[in-house]
Amino acid sequence: VQLQASGGGLVQAGGSLRLSCAASGLTFSNYHMGWFRQAPGKERKFVAAINWNGGSTNYEDSVKGRFTISRDNAKNTIYLQMNSLEPEDTAVYYCAARTKINNEYTYWGQGTQVTVSS
């Protein structure tokens, strides 16, 4: 199983980025997916999640209304559209996958760096 995150970069505060995570080696529609982030010197934290068919999503409070998670099962890919970015959003962003019956995320991507300048 491989999760390949991409789309990170350097952006000014107020700007936007779209992250992608391409999955391979698994039956994608059998997995709920999530995005997490880890800022320097801090622990990794939940950002957003989407269920197997995209019918249900949830978000960490600080990103509600600014970030949108989505998925395309035909492309085995999830996305994280990030708008109104703030310096506090600076982190390495990771995608992860878990099965429908497992509360723990089993597979993790390698991370993509997002840096928001003030």
Coordinates of C-alpha atoms in Angstrom, one line a residue:
V1 CA 0.0 0.0 0.0
Q2 CA 1.3 3.4 -0.9
L3 CA -0.2 6.9 -0.2
Q4 CA 1.5 9.7 -2.1
A5 CA 0.7 13.2 -0.9
S6 CA 1.5 16.2 -3.0
G7 CA 0.5 19.8 -3.6
G8 CA 2.3 21.5 -0.6
G9 CA 4.3 24.6 -1.0
L10 CA 4.8 28.2 0.2
V11 CA 1.9 30.6 0.1
Q12 CA 1.1 33.9 1.7
A13 CA -1.5 34.3 4.4
G14 CA -5.0 34.4 2.9
G15 CA -3.9 32.3 -0.1
S16 CA -5.0 28.8 -1.1
L17 CA -3.5 25.4 -1.8
R18 CA -5.0 22.1 -2.8
L19 CA -3.3 18.9 -1.5
S20 CA -3.8 15.5 -3.2
C21 CA -3.2 12.0 -1.9
A22 CA -3.0 9.2 -4.5
A23 CA -3.5 5.7 -3.1
S24 CA -2.3 2.4 -4.6
G25 CA -2.2 -1.2 -3.5
L26 CA -5.6 -1.2 -1.8
T27 CA -9.2 -1.3 -2.7
F28 CA -9.7 2.4 -2.3
S29 CA -13.5 2.4 -1.8
N30 CA -13.1 0.1 1.2
Y31 CA -11.2 2.8 3.1
H32 CA -12.2 5.9 5.0
M33 CA -9.5 8.6 4.5
G34 CA -8.1 11.4 6.6
W35 CA -5.7 14.3 6.6
F36 CA -3.5 15.1 9.6
R37 CA -0.8 17.7 10.1
Q38 CA 2.3 18.1 12.3
A39 CA 3.8 21.5 13.0
P40 CA 7.4 21.9 14.1
G41 CA 7.9 20.7 17.6
K42 CA 4.3 19.6 18.0
E43 CA 2.5 16.3 17.8
R44 CA 0.5 15.2 14.8
K45 CA -3.1 16.3 14.8
F46 CA -6.3 15.5 13.0
V47 CA -7.4 17.9 10.3
A48 CA -10.2 16.3 8.3
A49 CA -11.7 13.0 7.4
I50 CA -14.0 11.6 4.7
N51 CA -15.9 8.3 4.6
W52 CA -15.5 5.7 2.0
N53 CA -18.0 7.2 -0.5
G54 CA -17.6 10.8 0.3
G55 CA -21.0 11.1 1.9
S56 CA -19.7 12.1 5.3
T57 CA -16.9 14.5 6.3
N58 CA -15.7 16.0 9.5
Y59 CA -13.2 18.7 10.4
E60 CA -11.0 20.0 13.2
D61 CA -12.6 23.1 14.5
S62 CA -9.9 25.6 13.4
V63 CA -10.2 24.6 9.7
K64 CA -14.0 24.5 9.5
G65 CA -15.2 26.8 6.8
R66 CA -11.7 27.1 5.3
F67 CA -10.7 23.6 4.3
T68 CA -12.7 21.0 2.3
I69 CA -11.9 17.4 2.0
S70 CA -13.1 15.4 -1.0
R71 CA -12.4 12.2 -2.8
D72 CA -12.6 10.7 -6.3
N73 CA -12.8 6.9 -6.0
A74 CA -12.4 6.5 -9.8
K75 CA -8.9 8.1 -9.4
N76 CA -8.1 6.6 -6.0
T77 CA -7.4 10.1 -4.7
I78 CA -8.4 12.4 -1.9
Y79 CA -8.0 16.1 -1.9
L80 CA -7.8 18.9 0.7
Q81 CA -8.7 22.3 -0.6
M82 CA -7.3 24.9 1.8
N83 CA -8.5 28.4 1.6
S84 CA -7.9 31.5 3.7
L85 CA -4.6 30.0 4.9
E86 CA -3.1 31.3 8.1
P87 CA 0.5 31.1 9.4
E88 CA -0.8 28.7 12.0
D89 CA -1.6 26.2 9.2
T90 CA 2.1 25.8 8.6
A91 CA 2.9 22.1 9.0
V92 CA 3.7 18.8 7.3
Y93 CA 0.4 17.4 6.0
Y94 CA -0.2 13.6 6.0
C95 CA -2.9 11.6 4.4
A96 CA -4.0 8.3 6.0
A97 CA -6.3 5.4 5.4
R98 CA -8.4 3.2 7.7
T99 CA -10.8 0.3 6.9
K100 CA -14.5 0.7 7.6
I101 CA -14.3 -1.5 10.7
N102 CA -11.1 0.0 12.2
N103 CA -11.0 3.2 14.2
E104 CA -7.2 3.4 13.8
Y105 CA -5.6 4.7 10.6
T106 CA -3.5 1.8 9.2
Y107 CA -1.7 3.4 6.3
W108 CA 0.1 6.8 6.2
G109 CA 1.6 8.8 3.4
Q110 CA 5.0 10.5 3.5
G111 CA 3.8 14.0 4.1
T112 CA 3.9 17.3 2.1
Q113 CA 5.1 20.6 3.6
V114 CA 2.8 23.6 3.7
T115 CA 4.3 26.9 4.7
V116 CA 2.1 30.0 5.1
S117 CA 4.0 33.3 5.4
S118 CA 2.5 36.3 7.2

